[in-house]
Amino acid sequence: MLIDLNSWQEVFLMIRRNKLRTFLTSFSMAWGVFMLVVLLGTSKGVENNVRHNFIDDAVNSLWIYPGATSISYKNRAVDREIQFTNEDYEMIHDSIKATDKITSRIRPGIVSLSYKDKQASFDVRATHPDHLYLEKTKIVQGRFINENDMVMNRKIVVIGVPVKNALFGSEDAIGKSIHMGEALYRVVGIFKDDGSERELRKAYIPLSTAQMLHRPDGTIDQVMLTLDPNADSVEIAGDIQRLMARRHQFDEKDTQAIRVRNNKTRFEQVSDVFTWLRLFTWIVAIGTIMAGIIGVGNIMVITVKERTKEIGVRKALGATPSRLVRMVLKESMFVTICSGYIGMMFGVFVLFVVEKMGFGDKFLRDTQVDMNIVTSATLLLIIAGALAGFFPARKIAMVNPIEAMRAE
Amino acid sequence: MIELQRINKSYNTETTNLHVLKDLSLTIAAGEMVSLMGSSGSGKSTLLNILGILDSYDSGEYHLDGRLIRDMSEHTAALYRSKTIGFVFQSFNLIGFKTAAENVALPLYYQGVSFKKRHKMALDSLERFGLLDWAEHLPSQMSGGQNQRVAIARALVTKPRIILADEPTGALDSENSNDIIAVLNEINKEGITVVIVTHEEDIAEQTKRCVRIQDGKIISDSAVSK
């Protein structure tokens, strides 16, 4: 009966000649599905983007910052500032067996860099060679800081792509010297980073060079290390806390004296946020679907009511009730299936355009939509529309055609 | 052709009990042209509904073309209507979004006639009533008289044995009314039984037999003297 050409011709005629009705049903259907696709896609895109930005830093890593004591220990005053030196770096390096890569970091801060007549200010960091792995820095030309640079206190610098563009333009930068304050540094490498733009606007110099010039006392600002994949980062964070507590004379429970940022734990916390985001998305999605069901259903009910007279005429001319109900259903389902598909395609298209237009870098990434969910939701709307048409149609199909025809 | 025996019909609501048809008996032979006259509330519309198998009755017997019409399901009633009876209504009841030809073809669609064939039959039927040029027009683009002729063309396209016309001239001026009655007379000449419900004397006078109904009973039944 579904491929009954005769009845489809009748359905197409109705669709063609009742453009407003077709449009209203299509629009509310397509709109519902469109909103759903955009909602789910955006939410997924935001999640993917945050996840991606995390990939910038090694996940199984610990970042250790000195702070100030908050608990009195052995009668010493609180608020005592802890200062890290090269010895702290050595100690962690030697004591923590699971250490894979380790680096200290000094931040000389925003420094004015110049090459010939060009000048710009960038954030300078002084690190060990292992820093390359901690930030997942990608060298696009030349090399990163190496052990020889450290031993010889070389005045070399590795710059991010935007730094290179600002100072050199299209000129080749490798081997050229740039002014950093009073000193001249030779560019040995150019890097990029998958993380945010901020991570690119940096210049890296060897830690030893920076200490020789600015920190003769051997102080450092932080220590960062990655762990063996199998290591328990939470346990090791505790080990470091105890190690530092003994060395710097503070209470083991004092979480303010030093801060150990555990990227794995942080990642898990963000994953928790994703769970809530997903839940929230689902609540809104279900709301959208329900609004769609009510919208499509409403139009169907009104449409069938409007067609009371027509149905009466058809009945007087020999249409059986079941045929009338089938006719109404075929029309509504054809319209809702087509418009649901259009809404779905349009939603996917909009997500695609948003991503391509560049908003993608900042908010969205891989705005993939789970087609199973969208298809199920579309089916749900189609069924809702069909049911909303079915009950009033059946009611009218059962009444006396004379009465149905009198309805205006 | 039509045989009604002691038909009773009441409409019962919680507060009222309206006895509309009271032991009404009426026989109409094949090929007759009968007018059913009565004021509003006389029961003539109810009678027409029962004749057209659009409504049920409480007691008595109704034979249509030799077959007892009783307790029919909606489905069977629809099929039987489609085969035997053509309807003409006061307000034409054409479907607004369909052209004249499509309206005329609609009963054939419900009989399962193919698209091409029913379109051809519809055009033939329209041609007979001088409406071929209007075949592709919508009801809103035609006059009342043209609409009613389209409705008659539609009633006849299935070649029914009976035409039931409910106040077919009620919405028309006298010129168009006479035209429609002339058309119905012509149909009758071909042997089709025509039953017209009306409250206009001059319409009734143009039929061959006039049955007057009042308070659910037949008060007179006589041949119309020409």
XYZ file of C-alpha atoms in Angstrom:
634
model
C 0.000 0.000 0.000
C 2.970 2.270 0.606
C 3.949 2.226 -3.053
C 0.398 2.813 -4.215
C 1.167 5.330 -6.960
C -2.400 6.595 -7.047
C -2.456 7.618 -3.428
C 0.987 9.225 -3.641
C -0.198 11.340 -6.544
C -3.037 12.454 -4.317
C -0.585 13.258 -1.498
C 1.714 15.274 -3.762
C -1.247 17.206 -5.105
C -2.253 18.133 -1.561
C 1.288 19.195 -0.724
C 1.549 21.327 -3.854
C -1.802 23.006 -3.464
C -1.534 23.664 0.269
C 1.758 25.489 0.384
C 1.195 27.374 3.628
C 0.250 24.232 5.516
C 3.208 22.363 4.075
C 5.517 25.243 4.878
C 4.393 25.562 8.500
C 4.741 21.866 9.186
C 8.097 21.678 7.388
C 9.419 24.744 9.117
C 8.647 23.676 12.662
C 10.012 20.222 11.925
C 13.185 21.427 10.205
C 13.744 24.059 12.863
C 13.519 21.535 15.683
C 15.981 19.161 14.072
C 18.259 22.034 13.040
C 18.434 23.388 16.591
C 19.132 19.924 17.919
C 22.003 19.340 15.506
C 23.530 22.743 16.210
C 23.164 22.270 19.953
C 24.687 18.810 20.053
C 27.411 19.756 17.575
C 28.390 22.928 19.405
C 28.515 21.178 22.737
C 30.680 18.444 21.302
C 32.862 21.031 19.592
C 33.433 22.959 22.819
C 34.322 19.726 24.563
C 36.722 18.690 21.830
C 38.329 22.112 21.883
C 38.966 22.065 25.626
C 40.258 18.527 25.365
C 42.529 19.563 22.556
C 43.952 22.532 24.452
C 44.814 20.110 27.200
C 46.783 18.007 24.795
C 49.096 21.027 24.622
C 50.535 20.037 27.972
C 51.754 16.550 28.786
C 48.865 14.958 30.660
C 50.849 12.801 33.033
C 52.845 15.717 34.382
C 53.419 17.589 37.654
C 54.050 21.302 37.835
C 55.565 22.489 41.103
C 55.406 26.118 42.171
C 56.776 27.598 45.389
C 54.310 29.512 47.555
C 54.178 30.766 51.152
C 53.519 28.726 54.298
C 50.048 28.837 55.728
C 50.540 26.527 58.746
C 52.942 27.268 61.558
C 55.736 24.688 61.672
C 58.213 24.288 64.514
C 57.298 27.755 65.802
C 58.251 29.419 62.571
C 56.057 32.236 61.340
C 53.389 31.610 58.747
C 53.466 33.387 55.398
C 57.109 32.535 54.996
C 57.923 32.490 51.313
C 59.509 29.386 49.843
C 62.178 29.930 47.194
C 63.289 27.141 44.826
C 66.891 26.866 43.670
C 68.784 24.514 41.378
C 69.121 22.225 44.421
C 65.368 21.644 44.457
C 65.539 20.674 40.813
C 68.419 18.280 41.512
C 66.661 16.803 44.516
C 63.429 16.058 42.679
C 65.388 14.749 39.723
C 67.332 12.357 41.971
C 64.572 11.335 44.402
C 61.598 10.783 42.133
C 62.411 7.590 40.290
C 59.410 7.795 37.983
C 60.660 11.057 36.498
C 60.762 10.952 32.716
C 61.485 14.521 31.595
C 62.230 17.358 33.987
C 62.900 21.048 33.659
C 63.176 24.176 35.781
C 61.754 27.411 34.557
C 62.601 31.044 35.118
C 60.448 33.822 33.815
C 62.528 36.892 33.160
C 59.184 38.276 32.020
C 58.169 40.498 29.145
C 61.314 41.608 27.412
C 61.823 43.886 24.464
C 63.352 42.017 21.502
C 64.755 43.758 18.486
C 66.291 42.878 15.154
C 67.599 45.678 12.952
C 64.897 48.352 13.048
C 62.137 46.005 14.202
C 61.232 45.749 17.835
C 58.572 43.908 19.799
C 57.953 42.722 23.359
C 57.504 39.068 24.155
C 57.451 36.777 27.134
C 60.833 35.130 27.671
C 61.265 31.831 29.500
C 64.538 30.232 30.566
C 64.336 26.435 30.773
C 66.172 23.130 30.595
C 66.193 21.217 27.256
C 63.394 18.874 28.536
C 60.945 21.754 28.500
C 60.352 20.839 24.877
C 58.411 17.761 26.044
C 56.566 19.442 28.907
C 54.796 21.960 26.705
C 54.746 19.653 23.676
C 56.504 22.349 21.714
C 56.984 21.547 18.025
C 60.147 22.708 16.324
C 59.421 23.804 12.755
C 62.955 24.972 11.929
C 66.348 24.588 13.608
C 66.442 23.048 17.106
C 65.456 23.546 20.738
C 67.843 24.294 23.646
C 70.321 21.414 24.200
C 72.737 20.252 26.893
C 75.723 22.024 25.287
C 73.879 25.332 25.416
C 73.412 24.728 29.142
C 77.017 23.785 29.836
C 78.449 26.664 27.825
C 75.859 29.247 28.903
C 75.249 30.008 25.262
C 73.315 33.093 24.329
C 70.924 31.387 22.004
C 67.162 31.750 21.658
C 64.313 29.640 20.295
C 61.359 31.757 19.153
C 57.710 31.098 18.327
C 56.368 31.603 14.815
C 54.642 34.939 15.649
C 57.886 36.239 17.199
C 59.776 35.282 14.079
C 57.198 36.995 11.884
C 57.227 40.145 13.981
C 60.990 40.546 13.944
C 62.067 38.982 10.683
C 59.045 39.001 8.433
C 59.804 36.690 5.570
C 63.543 36.869 6.182
C 65.278 33.700 7.385
C 65.824 33.966 11.151
C 68.095 31.010 11.912
C 71.630 32.154 12.718
C 70.648 35.834 13.024
C 71.201 37.650 16.294
C 68.512 39.578 18.129
C 68.854 42.071 20.952
C 67.324 41.027 24.219
C 67.858 43.915 26.607
C 71.602 44.575 26.526
C 72.642 41.159 25.269
C 72.668 39.655 21.784
C 71.136 36.204 21.308
C 71.476 34.012 18.249
C 68.275 32.399 16.933
C 68.724 28.622 16.690
C 65.146 27.425 16.331
C 61.532 28.348 15.537
C 58.620 26.508 17.138
C 54.914 26.155 17.022
C 52.493 24.737 19.534
C 49.062 23.141 19.122
C 47.798 24.955 22.175
C 46.629 28.536 22.301
C 48.186 31.451 20.447
C 49.568 32.670 23.790
C 51.972 29.728 23.944
C 53.453 30.823 20.621
C 54.299 34.366 21.605
C 57.312 33.203 23.592
C 61.081 33.076 23.392
C 63.070 30.334 25.133
C 66.659 30.768 26.351
C 68.876 28.304 28.254
C 68.295 28.319 32.019
C 72.024 28.458 32.774
C 72.477 31.542 30.592
C 69.587 33.326 32.306
C 70.929 32.438 35.758
C 74.417 33.643 34.862
C 73.039 37.010 33.787
C 70.061 37.570 36.096
C 70.029 34.984 38.916
C 73.573 34.423 40.160
C 72.063 32.961 43.369
C 70.762 29.984 41.366
C 67.064 30.527 42.121
C 64.366 29.130 39.877
C 60.616 29.886 39.598
C 59.174 26.426 39.110
C 59.957 22.796 38.370
C 57.973 20.737 35.867
C 58.292 17.047 35.244
C 56.597 14.267 33.337
C 56.240 10.774 34.768
C 56.440 7.281 33.392
C 53.069 6.384 31.885
C 52.463 3.776 34.607
C 53.359 6.032 37.519
C 50.656 7.153 39.925
C 50.803 10.918 39.641
C 48.741 11.496 42.785
C 51.074 9.386 44.894
C 54.160 11.032 43.442
C 52.686 14.500 44.012
C 52.455 13.462 47.684
C 56.049 12.248 47.655
C 57.220 15.598 46.296
C 55.133 17.461 48.864
C 56.835 15.511 51.700
C 60.267 15.883 50.111
C 59.910 19.648 49.833
C 58.381 19.914 53.319
C 61.495 18.319 54.825
C 63.845 20.435 52.790
C 62.099 23.774 53.273
C 60.875 23.101 56.822
C 57.100 23.360 56.428
C 54.204 21.192 57.470
C 53.547 18.271 55.163
C 49.876 19.176 55.101
C 50.545 22.756 54.083
C 49.229 22.956 50.547
C 50.053 26.651 50.275
C 53.807 26.368 50.888
C 54.279 24.781 47.532
C 51.667 23.987 44.956
C 51.849 20.778 42.975
C 49.647 21.010 39.903
C 48.754 17.548 38.817
C 47.685 17.746 35.191
C 46.156 14.321 35.312
C 43.899 15.233 38.230
C 43.125 18.531 36.550
C 42.257 16.680 33.382
C 39.963 14.424 35.334
C 38.293 17.432 36.927
C 37.705 18.931 33.517
C 36.352 15.579 32.393
C 33.856 15.903 35.241
C 32.837 19.264 33.863
C 32.295 17.566 30.517
C 29.950 15.103 32.154
C 27.900 17.983 33.499
C 28.085 19.810 30.189
C 26.808 16.713 28.450
C 24.009 16.293 30.952
C 23.036 19.934 30.549
C 23.165 19.589 26.768
C 20.877 16.614 27.012
C 18.363 18.435 29.159
C 18.268 21.285 26.639
C 18.158 18.779 23.770
C 15.188 16.966 25.286
C 13.526 20.332 25.780
C 14.140 21.156 22.129
C 12.716 17.820 21.024
C 9.654 18.313 23.205
C 9.121 21.820 21.872
C 9.390 20.330 18.374
C 6.900 17.590 19.187
C 4.438 20.130 20.534
C 5.004 22.427 17.554
C 4.583 19.748 14.906
C 1.734 18.133 16.825
C -0.083 21.418 17.189
C 0.078 22.144 13.492
C -1.122 18.633 12.678
C -4.120 18.921 15.013
C -5.097 22.293 13.552
C -4.525 21.065 9.998
C -6.782 18.071 10.460
C -9.462 20.229 12.097
C -9.218 22.622 9.181
C -9.722 19.746 6.813
C -12.889 18.500 8.512
C -15.060 19.581 5.601
C -12.711 18.149 3.010
C -12.625 14.841 4.862
C -16.440 14.869 4.989
C -16.635 15.421 1.232
C -14.160 12.641 0.556
C -16.142 10.352 2.781
C -19.402 11.123 1.003
C -17.620 10.354 -2.266
C -16.691 6.871 -1.135
C -13.533 7.155 0.964
C -13.402 4.590 3.741
C -12.317 5.828 7.201
C -9.069 3.854 7.082
C -8.187 5.367 3.733
C -8.766 8.855 5.038
C -6.568 8.253 8.063
C -3.860 6.789 5.838
C -4.061 9.778 3.565
C -3.553 12.238 6.411
C -0.672 10.174 7.801
C 1.069 9.802 4.458
C 1.000 13.504 3.870
C 2.215 14.423 7.338
C 4.942 11.797 7.361
C 6.184 12.670 3.911
C 6.442 16.329 4.846
C 8.048 15.704 8.233
C 10.575 13.186 6.884
C 11.694 15.516 4.099
C 11.859 18.608 6.274
C 13.529 16.711 9.106
C 16.224 15.644 6.675
C 16.601 19.197 5.391
C 16.881 20.539 8.947
C 19.499 17.927 9.725
C 21.571 18.749 6.638
C 21.265 22.477 7.247
C 22.415 22.071 10.844
C 25.456 20.073 9.784
C 26.183 22.690 7.126
C 26.005 25.557 9.616
C 28.378 23.753 11.984
C 30.741 23.200 9.071
C 30.668 26.875 8.085
C 31.185 28.074 11.667
C 34.208 25.844 11.987
C 35.623 26.861 8.608
C 35.098 30.557 9.237
C 37.720 30.380 11.945
C 35.578 30.543 15.061
C 36.685 26.973 15.289
C 40.125 27.882 16.652
C 38.673 29.678 19.617
C 35.591 27.727 20.650
C 34.918 24.700 18.545
C 36.846 21.825 17.184
C 35.604 18.752 15.309
C 31.946 19.649 15.762
C 30.907 16.102 15.060
C 27.276 15.252 15.640
C 26.185 11.828 16.720
C 24.007 10.936 13.731
C 22.311 8.152 15.663
C 20.969 10.629 18.174
C 19.879 13.092 15.527
C 18.204 10.379 13.467
C 16.385 9.037 16.511
C 15.233 12.524 17.461
C 14.046 13.138 13.903
C 12.154 9.847 13.960
C 10.626 10.826 17.282
C 9.376 14.086 15.773
C 8.006 12.244 12.743
C 6.143 9.790 14.956
C 4.877 12.622 17.134
C 3.609 14.436 14.067
C 1.985 11.264 12.789
C 0.269 10.579 16.121
C -0.852 14.177 16.419
C -2.425 13.816 12.984
C -3.735 10.310 13.554
C -6.096 10.847 16.480
C -8.039 13.839 15.179
C -8.062 12.324 11.679
C -9.508 9.083 12.997
C -12.116 10.974 14.957
C -13.201 12.978 11.933
C -13.094 9.947 9.657
C -15.640 8.278 11.941
C -18.169 11.108 12.081
C -21.120 11.502 9.755
C -19.908 13.193 6.566
C -22.925 15.464 6.535
C -21.850 16.804 9.942
C -18.237 16.996 8.865
C -19.216 18.963 5.774
C -21.200 21.465 7.798
C -18.089 22.408 9.749
C -16.603 25.649 8.521
C -34.988 0.788 -5.885
C -35.546 2.423 -2.501
C -37.781 0.741 0.007
C -38.319 2.162 3.488
C -40.540 0.220 5.896
C -41.692 1.721 9.186
C -38.458 3.586 9.787
C -38.015 5.158 13.210
C -35.212 7.465 14.171
C -34.722 9.495 17.316
C -31.923 11.617 18.610
C -31.519 11.064 22.308
C -29.634 13.434 24.500
C -29.615 13.569 28.284
C -32.373 16.113 28.419
C -34.429 15.589 25.285
C -35.756 12.717 23.303
C -36.311 13.877 19.742
C -38.342 11.473 17.674
C -37.485 12.636 14.158
C -38.870 9.905 11.888
C -42.029 8.145 12.976
C -42.903 4.840 11.314
C -42.047 6.321 7.957
C -42.552 4.096 4.918
C -41.693 5.095 1.384
C -41.002 3.258 -1.846
C -39.242 4.818 -4.799
C -38.953 2.780 -7.968
C -35.955 2.809 -10.279
C -36.027 5.736 -12.721
C -38.290 7.949 -10.643
C -37.678 11.642 -10.047
C -38.949 12.471 -6.614
C -38.867 15.619 -4.523
C -38.950 15.429 -0.722
C -40.572 18.572 0.601
C -40.745 19.845 4.123
C -39.922 22.752 6.346
C -36.812 22.704 8.456
C -37.165 20.301 11.348
C -39.626 18.146 9.434
C -37.147 15.267 9.296
C -36.378 15.445 5.595
C -32.632 15.892 6.066
C -32.523 12.932 8.443
C -34.404 10.901 5.869
C -31.872 11.876 3.221
C -28.995 10.870 5.519
C -30.567 7.461 6.020
C -31.209 7.058 2.275
C -27.560 7.975 1.608
C -26.295 5.520 4.255
C -24.790 8.470 6.042
C -26.789 7.828 9.179
C -28.328 4.813 10.908
C -31.958 4.249 11.926
C -33.440 2.751 15.080
C -36.088 0.383 13.768
C -37.729 -0.635 10.506
C -36.082 -1.824 7.304
C -34.346 0.015 4.492
C -33.661 -1.864 1.266
C -31.484 -0.165 -1.321
C -31.374 -1.845 -4.705
C -32.695 -5.007 -3.085
C -30.145 -5.044 -0.288
C -30.965 -4.528 3.378
C -29.023 -1.574 4.692
C -28.579 -2.069 8.390
C -25.820 -1.891 10.987
C -23.233 -1.392 8.306
C -19.688 -0.664 9.306
C -18.304 2.652 8.169
C -16.121 0.767 5.756
C -18.907 -1.169 4.038
C -21.144 1.884 4.001
C -18.421 3.870 2.257
C -17.950 1.186 -0.379
C -21.667 0.836 -0.942
C -22.159 4.592 -1.189
C -19.341 4.827 -3.638
C -20.878 2.218 -5.924
C -24.547 3.122 -5.776
C -25.135 6.733 -4.849
C -24.083 10.103 -6.195
C -24.485 13.103 -3.895
C -25.237 16.702 -4.761
C -25.155 19.198 -1.895
C -26.517 22.669 -1.297
C -23.067 24.165 -0.704
C -21.536 22.207 -3.635
C -18.835 20.784 -1.355
C -16.123 20.866 -3.926
C -12.602 20.612 -2.546
C -11.125 24.088 -2.747
C -7.584 23.219 -3.685
C -8.596 20.869 -6.488
C -9.485 21.902 -10.031
C -12.883 21.093 -11.511
C -11.459 18.025 -13.256
C -9.729 16.810 -10.103
C -12.903 17.257 -8.085
C -14.903 15.257 -10.609
C -12.225 12.541 -10.684
C -12.172 12.143 -6.890
C -14.951 9.495 -6.553
C -13.161 7.452 -9.215
C -9.970 7.669 -7.187
C -11.818 6.018 -4.328
C -12.960 3.295 -6.704
C -9.366 2.605 -7.647
C -9.512 3.928 -11.199
C -6.090 4.850 -12.587
C -5.024 8.480 -12.818
C -5.152 8.692 -16.608
C -8.459 6.923 -16.940
C -10.200 8.914 -14.251
C -8.940 12.172 -15.699
C -10.394 11.202 -19.070
C -13.693 10.190 -17.497
C -13.782 13.444 -15.527
C -13.273 15.469 -18.709
C -16.048 13.503 -20.440
C -18.365 14.186 -17.551
C -17.505 17.887 -17.528
C -17.970 18.131 -21.279
C -21.467 16.818 -20.923
C -22.321 19.794 -18.704
C -20.560 22.285 -20.945
C -17.675 22.767 -18.530
C -14.756 21.409 -20.510
C -13.171 24.864 -20.764
C -13.304 25.158 -16.987
C -11.674 21.821 -16.259
C -8.468 23.341 -14.938
C -10.167 26.050 -12.858
C -10.430 26.018 -9.097
C -13.917 26.259 -7.529
C -13.126 29.797 -6.356
C -12.645 30.840 -9.996
C -16.130 29.719 -11.062
C -19.685 30.904 -10.420
C -22.114 29.151 -8.076
C -24.038 27.650 -10.977
C -20.842 26.322 -12.526
C -19.760 24.902 -9.189
C -23.042 23.061 -8.799
C -22.756 21.658 -12.309
C -19.242 20.463 -11.453
C -20.733 18.841 -8.354
C -23.357 17.101 -10.487
C -20.685 15.997 -12.946
C -18.825 14.573 -9.943
C -21.943 12.781 -8.660
C -22.490 11.214 -12.069
C -18.958 10.244 -12.979
C -19.192 6.892 -11.204
C -22.448 6.123 -13.082
C -24.492 5.678 -9.879
C -28.016 4.332 -9.938
C -29.307 7.004 -7.602
C -28.622 10.733 -7.285
C -29.413 12.214 -3.891
C -29.576 15.993 -4.054
C -29.817 17.981 -0.810
C -31.231 21.455 -1.557
C -29.231 21.535 -4.789
C -30.541 24.985 -5.704
C -30.455 26.485 -2.222
C -27.440 28.619 -2.924
C -28.359 29.597 -6.490
C -30.432 32.296 -8.172
C -33.602 31.254 -10.038
C -31.991 31.104 -13.462
C -29.212 28.817 -12.274
C -31.746 26.848 -10.210
C -33.841 26.087 -13.244
C -30.732 25.166 -15.156
C -29.683 22.681 -12.454
C -33.136 21.113 -12.264
C -33.137 20.790 -16.047
C -29.815 18.986 -15.796
C -31.191 16.643 -13.121
C -34.240 15.959 -15.304
C -32.004 15.072 -18.180
C -30.086 12.641 -16.002
C -33.369 11.106 -14.899
C -34.291 10.502 -18.523
C -31.312 8.187 -18.755
C -32.899 5.982 -16.128
C -31.104 7.233 -13.032
C -33.285 7.594 -9.961
C -33.172 11.195 -8.682
C -34.244 12.224 -5.180
C -34.236 15.960 -4.479
C -34.714 17.398 -1.009
C -36.070 20.924 -1.218
C -38.360 23.401 0.490
C -39.092 25.368 -2.689
C -42.442 24.677 -4.336
C -41.323 25.641 -7.829
C -38.465 23.185 -7.629
C -40.771 20.418 -6.488
C -43.109 21.228 -9.365
C -40.363 20.380 -11.834
C -40.083 16.822 -10.518
C -42.494 13.984 -11.257
C -43.534 13.030 -7.774
C -43.693 15.084 -4.615
C -43.519 13.600 -1.132
C -44.331 16.035 1.667
C -43.010 15.417 5.149
C -44.057 17.028 8.380
C -43.126 16.039 11.937
C -41.420 12.869 10.775
C -44.402 11.593 8.829
C -45.413 11.645 5.199
C -48.454 13.870 4.907
C -48.875 13.666 1.156
C -47.400 11.707 -1.723
C -48.592 12.611 -5.169
C -47.596 12.822 -8.790
C -46.825 16.332 -9.922
C -49.342 17.563 -12.436
C -47.642 19.263 -15.317
